[in-house]
Each structure stands twice: as C-alpha cells, then as structure tokens.
XYZ file of C-alpha atoms in Angstrom:
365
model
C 27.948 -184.022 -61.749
C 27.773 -186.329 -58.870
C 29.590 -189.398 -58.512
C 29.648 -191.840 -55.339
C 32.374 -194.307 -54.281
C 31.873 -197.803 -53.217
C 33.942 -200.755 -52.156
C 34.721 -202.932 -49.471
C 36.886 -201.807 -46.128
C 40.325 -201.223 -46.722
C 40.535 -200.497 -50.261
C 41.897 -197.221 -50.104
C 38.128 -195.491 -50.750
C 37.781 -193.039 -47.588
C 41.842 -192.007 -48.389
C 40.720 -191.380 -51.943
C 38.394 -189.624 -50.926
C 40.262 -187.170 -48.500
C 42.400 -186.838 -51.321
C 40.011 -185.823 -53.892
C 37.764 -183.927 -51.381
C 40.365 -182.745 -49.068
C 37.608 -182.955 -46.566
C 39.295 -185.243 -44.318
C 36.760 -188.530 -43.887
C 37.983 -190.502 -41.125
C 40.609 -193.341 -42.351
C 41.600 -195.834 -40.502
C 42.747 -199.540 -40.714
C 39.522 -201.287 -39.967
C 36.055 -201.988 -41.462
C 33.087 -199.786 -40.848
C 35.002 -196.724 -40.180
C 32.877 -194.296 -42.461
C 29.536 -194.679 -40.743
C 28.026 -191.535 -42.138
C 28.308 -190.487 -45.566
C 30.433 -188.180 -46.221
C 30.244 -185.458 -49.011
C 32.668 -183.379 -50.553
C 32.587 -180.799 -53.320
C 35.614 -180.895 -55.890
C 36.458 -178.022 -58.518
C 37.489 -179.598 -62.075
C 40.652 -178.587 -62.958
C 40.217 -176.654 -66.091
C 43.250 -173.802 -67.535
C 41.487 -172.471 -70.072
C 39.491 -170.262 -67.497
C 42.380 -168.928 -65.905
C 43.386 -167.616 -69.077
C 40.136 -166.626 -70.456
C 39.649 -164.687 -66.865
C 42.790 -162.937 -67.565
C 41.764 -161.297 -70.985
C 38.690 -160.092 -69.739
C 40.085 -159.300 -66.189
C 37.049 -160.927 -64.878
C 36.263 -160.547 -61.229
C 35.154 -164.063 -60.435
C 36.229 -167.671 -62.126
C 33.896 -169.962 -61.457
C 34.781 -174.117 -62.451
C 32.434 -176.555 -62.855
C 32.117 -178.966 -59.839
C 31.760 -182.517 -58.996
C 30.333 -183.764 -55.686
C 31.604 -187.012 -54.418
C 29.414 -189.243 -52.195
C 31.625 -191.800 -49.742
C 29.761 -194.059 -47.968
C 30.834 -197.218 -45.748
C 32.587 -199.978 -46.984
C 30.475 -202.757 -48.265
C 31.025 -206.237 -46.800
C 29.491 -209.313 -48.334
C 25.861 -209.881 -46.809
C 25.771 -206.179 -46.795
C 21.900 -206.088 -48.434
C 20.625 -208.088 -45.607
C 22.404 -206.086 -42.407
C 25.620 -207.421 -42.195
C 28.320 -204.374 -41.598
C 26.948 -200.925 -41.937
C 26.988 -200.567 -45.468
C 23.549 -201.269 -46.993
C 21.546 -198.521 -45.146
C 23.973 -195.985 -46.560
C 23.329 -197.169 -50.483
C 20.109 -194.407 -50.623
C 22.889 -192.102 -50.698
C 24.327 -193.092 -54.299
C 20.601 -193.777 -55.571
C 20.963 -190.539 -56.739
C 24.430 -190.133 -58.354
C 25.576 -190.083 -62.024
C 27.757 -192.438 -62.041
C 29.775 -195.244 -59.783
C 33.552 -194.805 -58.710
C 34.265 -198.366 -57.574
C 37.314 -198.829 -55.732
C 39.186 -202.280 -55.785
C 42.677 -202.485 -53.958
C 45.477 -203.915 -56.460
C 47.736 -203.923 -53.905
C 49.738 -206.499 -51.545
C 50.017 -205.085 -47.977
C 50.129 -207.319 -44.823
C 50.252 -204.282 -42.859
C 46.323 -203.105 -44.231
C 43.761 -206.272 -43.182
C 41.966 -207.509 -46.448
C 38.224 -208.081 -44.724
C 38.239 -211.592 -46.792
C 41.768 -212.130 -46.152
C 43.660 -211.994 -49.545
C 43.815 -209.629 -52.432
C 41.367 -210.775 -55.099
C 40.334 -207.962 -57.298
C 37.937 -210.083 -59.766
C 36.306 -211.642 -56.123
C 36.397 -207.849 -54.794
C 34.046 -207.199 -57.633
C 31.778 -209.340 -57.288
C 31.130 -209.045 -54.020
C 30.070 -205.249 -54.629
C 27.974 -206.423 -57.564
C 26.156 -208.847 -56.193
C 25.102 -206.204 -52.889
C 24.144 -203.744 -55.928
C 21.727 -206.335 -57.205
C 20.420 -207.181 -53.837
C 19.960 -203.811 -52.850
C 18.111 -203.154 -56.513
C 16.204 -206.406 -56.077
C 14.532 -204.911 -53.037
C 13.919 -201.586 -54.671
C 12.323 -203.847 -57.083
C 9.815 -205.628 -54.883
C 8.566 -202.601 -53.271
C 8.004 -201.189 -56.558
C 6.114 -204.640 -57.303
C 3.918 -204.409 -54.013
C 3.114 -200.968 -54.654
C 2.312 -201.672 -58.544
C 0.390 -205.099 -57.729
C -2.817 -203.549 -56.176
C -3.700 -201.400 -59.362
C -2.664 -203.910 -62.340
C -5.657 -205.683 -62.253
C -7.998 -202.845 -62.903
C -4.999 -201.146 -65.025
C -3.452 -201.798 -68.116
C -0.428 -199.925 -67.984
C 0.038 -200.956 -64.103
C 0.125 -204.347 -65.526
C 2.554 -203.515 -68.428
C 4.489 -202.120 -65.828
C 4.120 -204.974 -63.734
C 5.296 -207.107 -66.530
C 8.553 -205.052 -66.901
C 9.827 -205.157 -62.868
C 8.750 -208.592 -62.781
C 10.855 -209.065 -65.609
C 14.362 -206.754 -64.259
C 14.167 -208.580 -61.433
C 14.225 -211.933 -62.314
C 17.301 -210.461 -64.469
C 18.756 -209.230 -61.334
C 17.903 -212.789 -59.890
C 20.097 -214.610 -61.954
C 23.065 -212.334 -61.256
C 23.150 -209.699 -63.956
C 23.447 -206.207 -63.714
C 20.347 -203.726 -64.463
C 22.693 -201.866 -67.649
C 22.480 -205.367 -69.565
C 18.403 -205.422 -69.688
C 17.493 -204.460 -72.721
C 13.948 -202.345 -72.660
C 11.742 -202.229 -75.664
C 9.604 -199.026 -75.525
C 9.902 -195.275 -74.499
C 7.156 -196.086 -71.797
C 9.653 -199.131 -70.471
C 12.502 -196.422 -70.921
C 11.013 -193.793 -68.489
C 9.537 -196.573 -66.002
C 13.071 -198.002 -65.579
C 15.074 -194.092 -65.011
C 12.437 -193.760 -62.508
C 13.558 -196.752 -60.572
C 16.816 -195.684 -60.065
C 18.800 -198.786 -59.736
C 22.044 -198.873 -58.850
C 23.604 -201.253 -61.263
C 22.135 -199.261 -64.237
C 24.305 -196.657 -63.634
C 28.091 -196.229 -65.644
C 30.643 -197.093 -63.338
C 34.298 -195.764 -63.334
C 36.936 -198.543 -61.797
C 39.991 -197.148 -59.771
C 42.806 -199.737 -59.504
C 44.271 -198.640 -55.943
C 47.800 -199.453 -56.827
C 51.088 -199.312 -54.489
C 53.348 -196.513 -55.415
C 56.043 -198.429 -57.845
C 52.898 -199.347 -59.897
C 52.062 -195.939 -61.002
C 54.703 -195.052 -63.162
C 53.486 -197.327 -65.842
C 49.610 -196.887 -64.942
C 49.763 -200.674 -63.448
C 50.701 -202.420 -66.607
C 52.489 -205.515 -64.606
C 50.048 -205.253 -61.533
C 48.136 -208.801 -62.421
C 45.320 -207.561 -60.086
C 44.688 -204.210 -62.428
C 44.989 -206.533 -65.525
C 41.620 -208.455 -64.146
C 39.869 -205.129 -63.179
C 40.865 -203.739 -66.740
C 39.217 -207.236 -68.304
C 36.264 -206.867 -66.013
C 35.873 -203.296 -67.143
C 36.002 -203.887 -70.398
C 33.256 -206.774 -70.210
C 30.877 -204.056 -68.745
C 32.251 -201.072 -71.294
C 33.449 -199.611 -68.206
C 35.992 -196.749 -67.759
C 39.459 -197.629 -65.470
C 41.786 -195.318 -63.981
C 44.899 -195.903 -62.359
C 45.282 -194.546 -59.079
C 47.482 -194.788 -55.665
C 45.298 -192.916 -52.884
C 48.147 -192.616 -50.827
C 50.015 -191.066 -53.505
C 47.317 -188.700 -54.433
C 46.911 -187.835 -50.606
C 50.383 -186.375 -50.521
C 49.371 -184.607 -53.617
C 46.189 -182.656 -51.941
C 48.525 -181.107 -49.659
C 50.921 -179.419 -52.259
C 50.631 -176.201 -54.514
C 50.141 -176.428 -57.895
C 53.865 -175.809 -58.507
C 55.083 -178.154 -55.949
C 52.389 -180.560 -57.746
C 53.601 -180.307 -60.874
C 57.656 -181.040 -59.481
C 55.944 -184.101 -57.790
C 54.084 -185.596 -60.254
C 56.998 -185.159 -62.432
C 59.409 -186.375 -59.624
C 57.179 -189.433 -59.819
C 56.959 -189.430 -63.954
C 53.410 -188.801 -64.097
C 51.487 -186.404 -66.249
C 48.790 -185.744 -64.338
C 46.752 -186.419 -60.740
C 44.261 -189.438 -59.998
C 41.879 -186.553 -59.542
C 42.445 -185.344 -63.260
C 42.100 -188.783 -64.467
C 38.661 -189.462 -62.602
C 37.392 -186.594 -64.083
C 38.500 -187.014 -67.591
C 37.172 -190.355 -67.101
C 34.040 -189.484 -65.866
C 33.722 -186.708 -68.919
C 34.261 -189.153 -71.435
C 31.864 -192.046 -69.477
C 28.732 -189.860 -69.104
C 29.620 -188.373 -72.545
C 30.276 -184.403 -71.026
C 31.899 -181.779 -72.427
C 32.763 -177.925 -71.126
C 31.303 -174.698 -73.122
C 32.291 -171.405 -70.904
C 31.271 -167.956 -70.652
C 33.235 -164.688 -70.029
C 33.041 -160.982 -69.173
C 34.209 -158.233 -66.760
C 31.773 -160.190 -64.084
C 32.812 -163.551 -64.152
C 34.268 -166.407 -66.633
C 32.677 -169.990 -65.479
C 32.467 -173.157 -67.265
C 29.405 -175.329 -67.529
C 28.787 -178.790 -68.238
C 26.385 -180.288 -70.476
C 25.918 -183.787 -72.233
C 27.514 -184.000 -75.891
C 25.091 -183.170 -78.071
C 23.267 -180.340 -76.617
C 22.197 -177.300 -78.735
C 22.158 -173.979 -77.976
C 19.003 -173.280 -76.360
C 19.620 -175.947 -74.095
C 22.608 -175.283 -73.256
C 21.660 -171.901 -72.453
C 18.902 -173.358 -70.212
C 21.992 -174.580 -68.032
C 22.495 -170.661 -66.827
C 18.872 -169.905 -66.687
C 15.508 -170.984 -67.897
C 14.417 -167.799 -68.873
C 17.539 -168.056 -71.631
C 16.360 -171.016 -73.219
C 12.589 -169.918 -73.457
C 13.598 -166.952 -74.849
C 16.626 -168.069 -76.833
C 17.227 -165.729 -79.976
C 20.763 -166.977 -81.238
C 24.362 -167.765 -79.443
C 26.923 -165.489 -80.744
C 30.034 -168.413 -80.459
C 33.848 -168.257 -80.780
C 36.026 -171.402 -80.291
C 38.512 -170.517 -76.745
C 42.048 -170.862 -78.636
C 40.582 -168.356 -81.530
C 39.126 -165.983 -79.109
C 43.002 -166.385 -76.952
C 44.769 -165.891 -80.289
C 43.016 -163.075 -81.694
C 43.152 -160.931 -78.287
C 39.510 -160.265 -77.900
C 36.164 -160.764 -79.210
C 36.085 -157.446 -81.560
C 39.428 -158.726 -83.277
C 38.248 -162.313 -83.730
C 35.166 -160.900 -85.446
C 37.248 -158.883 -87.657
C 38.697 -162.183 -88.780
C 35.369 -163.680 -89.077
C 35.779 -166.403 -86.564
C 32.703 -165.589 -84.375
C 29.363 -167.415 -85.510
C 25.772 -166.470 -84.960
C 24.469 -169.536 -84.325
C 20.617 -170.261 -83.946
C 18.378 -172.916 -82.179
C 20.033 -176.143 -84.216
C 23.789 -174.965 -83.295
C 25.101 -178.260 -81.230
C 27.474 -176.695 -78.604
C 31.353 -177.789 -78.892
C 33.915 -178.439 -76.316
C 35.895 -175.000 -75.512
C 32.847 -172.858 -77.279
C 32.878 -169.584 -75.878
C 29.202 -168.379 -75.796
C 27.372 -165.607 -75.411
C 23.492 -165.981 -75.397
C 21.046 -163.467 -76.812
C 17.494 -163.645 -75.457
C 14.449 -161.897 -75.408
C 11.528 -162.722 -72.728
C-alpha cells in the first residue's frame, strides 16, 4: 500500500511524516521546506505475527508495509507555479490513497501561510490545486486523443468522456463524484489517474490537550469531520508532535506514554486502520520454520488470488488452500492438533480469504 501526504506549509505534514517514517524529512517553520519528495517505508503494526512466529519458531517475521510519499506543501496558485508544490504532485499520481493534513490548531508561534487557522478554507485550497492539476492531465489526454477521434469511434467515445470529467472538474467538483456509465468508461478513467479520484484519509493535526478526547471540542476538527463525511471520507485524530515523541520510544515506554496521555493507541495505528478500512484491506498470513509474514489483499479476494500475492506460479497452479483461522490455530497449539479438532478447511478456488486466515497453498505447475 502506498499512501502520499498533502497539505499546505505548516500543517504539521513533514513532522508527521518523520514520525510515521522516522526518516527524518527536514521540518522547519517556513513554507517550501520539503523540496524533494521524500519517501519512507513503514511496517504495520500487527501482534498476531509475533505470536504466530513464536509457535513455529520461525526464523524471519516479515509485516506488511506501507510507503508514504511527502511532498512540498501546497500553496494556493500551486497548479500554475506558485511555491514549489505542483511539480512534485507526479509523485502521488501513483498512490492508493490521499493522507491530507489540515492543522486544527491555534499557534502564533507556527506562521499560517494565509494567516489564520481555517480548516474548511485549508481544504479547499488543496482541492481546488487537485482539480487544476487533474484538469491539465485532462487536456493533454484531450490533445493527444483529438487527432485520432475523427477517423475513430472509440477515440471519439473517449473524447466524449474527458471532455465530459473535465468540464466536471471545471465547475469545482472532485473526479470521485463523476459517475461513469460503462466498463470501457471505467478502465479509460483508472488509466487517467487523477488525483481527486482517489479515497482520501483526513488527519486533524490537533494540539496536545485535544487528543485525549480525539478532538471532540476542537471546532476546527468538527468542520474537517463534516467535510469528510460529505466526501465519505475517513478522519483520524492526530498531534504530529505528539506522535514524534512517540517514534523515539520502545514499545514498552510507548505503551506507558500513550497511557500516560490516555490514549489507546498511536496516530500511526490509526492511519493504518483507517487506511485498511478506506481501501477495504484486510491481512491473511502465512507461517513455518522459514518465515511467518502477513499479506494484504482487497476484501473479497479468493484463494487463488490471494495466493497470486506470494507468487504467480501459485495462483496458475492453485489446487486448494488448506486454512485455519489465527486464534484457533494459537489455541489449539499447532496445526496437527487443530486438525484433530476439525478446525482446518480445505478450501478450493471459490474460498473468499478472511481476516486472520492462516493459509497454506497447495499448487501444482
């Protein structure tokens, strides 16, 4: 999974980042300070391989990863050179989803690049340099498209259709409210890759005495969490600075902290379970003497394809998944036991893969 973050300057993104990343993006208090993009790779937190490495004394645990994408902060008039930000959106063309970071916090000490806090203006600015940046996607598409749609008919159809996104763009909307009609319209508009078709995650950068109650008087977070849910967006909760502290502790001193500070759990862990449930992802996980690892696949998958995920070659030759859920396989001690109790299925090429299945894949090419 690969998520980027946007916002303006000052928001908190690059000390998110850090955070997250622990890769140590400059941050400092002025705009433009991120000029390249920076990248950072991010384990998801995930106990039920520790414990499932454990009973088979496995000699590697692998967790899934996300990468993060950070690129400048985006300043109104960004699409058309203003700042640094626009020649840096390429980089999130190609991400799964949006983390868009919007400051809920008062702080004279940290400049606001349009002068107040306005989280529902903050927004919109980001938006509307989305759609601008789309829009010209758009009309090189158009150019490109023009020359054959005369002589074409499906050029033309496909004319039709980015004629018809961007005038929706045009009039202010975002990509993930056109509705398209046909499979061909379906695959012509994935392929274009616009930014504001893709889910985006909201993280309400709050000041530390906000976080207890995940920003439930913060009036700024109450407009984010309205906006969100006018998109069917996800929102977390989050104080970078906070969760910057965090990155440097152990897991035990973590856990003290977090409870110190009456939280059950990190930004990070929220981002992620956000993300999960956003782009509709769950976990199944192998295990042996070798290695235990988890791997991510959209809700929904079966088997074959899901074995596809470790290797082609097991989905082409897919014969069945022998499957035990990970508390069963825990409680009974080990795979021969939980057989013995008949909780390990032989599942075949219709079997849709569950959350916390433990799989092993038989195959034959």
């Amino acid at each position: 999974m690969k998520l980027g973050i946007v916002g303006l300057p000052n928001v908190g993104k690059s000390t998110l980042f850090n955070s997250l990343t622990k890769a140590g993006a400059e941050s400092a208090n002025y705009p433009f300070c991120t000029i390249d993009p920076n990248v950072g790779i991010v384990t998801v937190p995930d106990e039920r391989l520790k414990k499932l490495g454990d009973l088979y004394q496995s000699k590697k645990v692998t967790p899934a990863v996300i990468e993060f994408v950070d690129i400048a902060g985006l300043v109104k008039g960004a699409s058309k050179g203003e700042g640094l930000g626009n020649q840096f959106l390429s980089n999130i063309r190609e991400v799964d989803a949006i983390v868009h970071v919007v400051r809920c916090f008062e702080d004279s000490n940290i400049v606001h690049v349009d002068g107040s806090i306005n989280s529902v203006r903050d927004i919109e600015t980001i938006n509307l340099e989305l759609i601008f940046s789309d829009i010209e996607i758009l009309e090189r598409r158009i150019a490109k498209t023009s020359k054959g749609a005369r002589m074409d008919k499906t050029l033309a159809r496909e004319l039709k259709l980015l004629e018809q996104v961007k005038a929706h763009l045009e009039e202010g909307k975002l990509a993930k409210t056109f509705a398209v009609e046909d499979e061909d319209e379906r695959a012509w508009f994935k392929e274009y890759n616009l930014l504001t078709a893709k889910p985006v995650i909201y993280a309400a950068n709050v000041a530390e005495e906000d976080l207890a109650d995940d920003g439930a008087e913060n009036a700024f977070v109450k407009e984010v969490r309205k906006n969100a849910a006018a998109e069917q967006c996800e929102v977390f909760v989050i104080c970078a600075q906070i969760e910057q502290e965090i990155a440097e502790l152990d897991d035990e001193e973590k856990a003290m902290f977090l409870e110190e500070l009456g939280l059950k759990e990190s930004g990070l862990e929220k981002l992620i379970k956000a993300s999960y449930r956003l782009l509709g992802l769950i976990s199944y996980l192998t295990s042996g003497e070798d290695e235990t690892r988890a791997w991510t696949i959209k809700n929904g998958t079966k088997a074959p394809q899901a074995a596809g995920k470790i290797h082609s070659d097991f989905e082409r030759g897919f014969i069945r998944a022998e499957v035990v859920n990970y508390q069963d396989l825990l409680d009974c001690g080990s795979l021969a036991a939980a057989k013995e109790k008949g909780l390990v299925g032989l599942e075949g090429k219709e079997y849709i893969v569950k959350d916390g299945d433990v799989i092993l894949f038989r195959f034959n090419v």
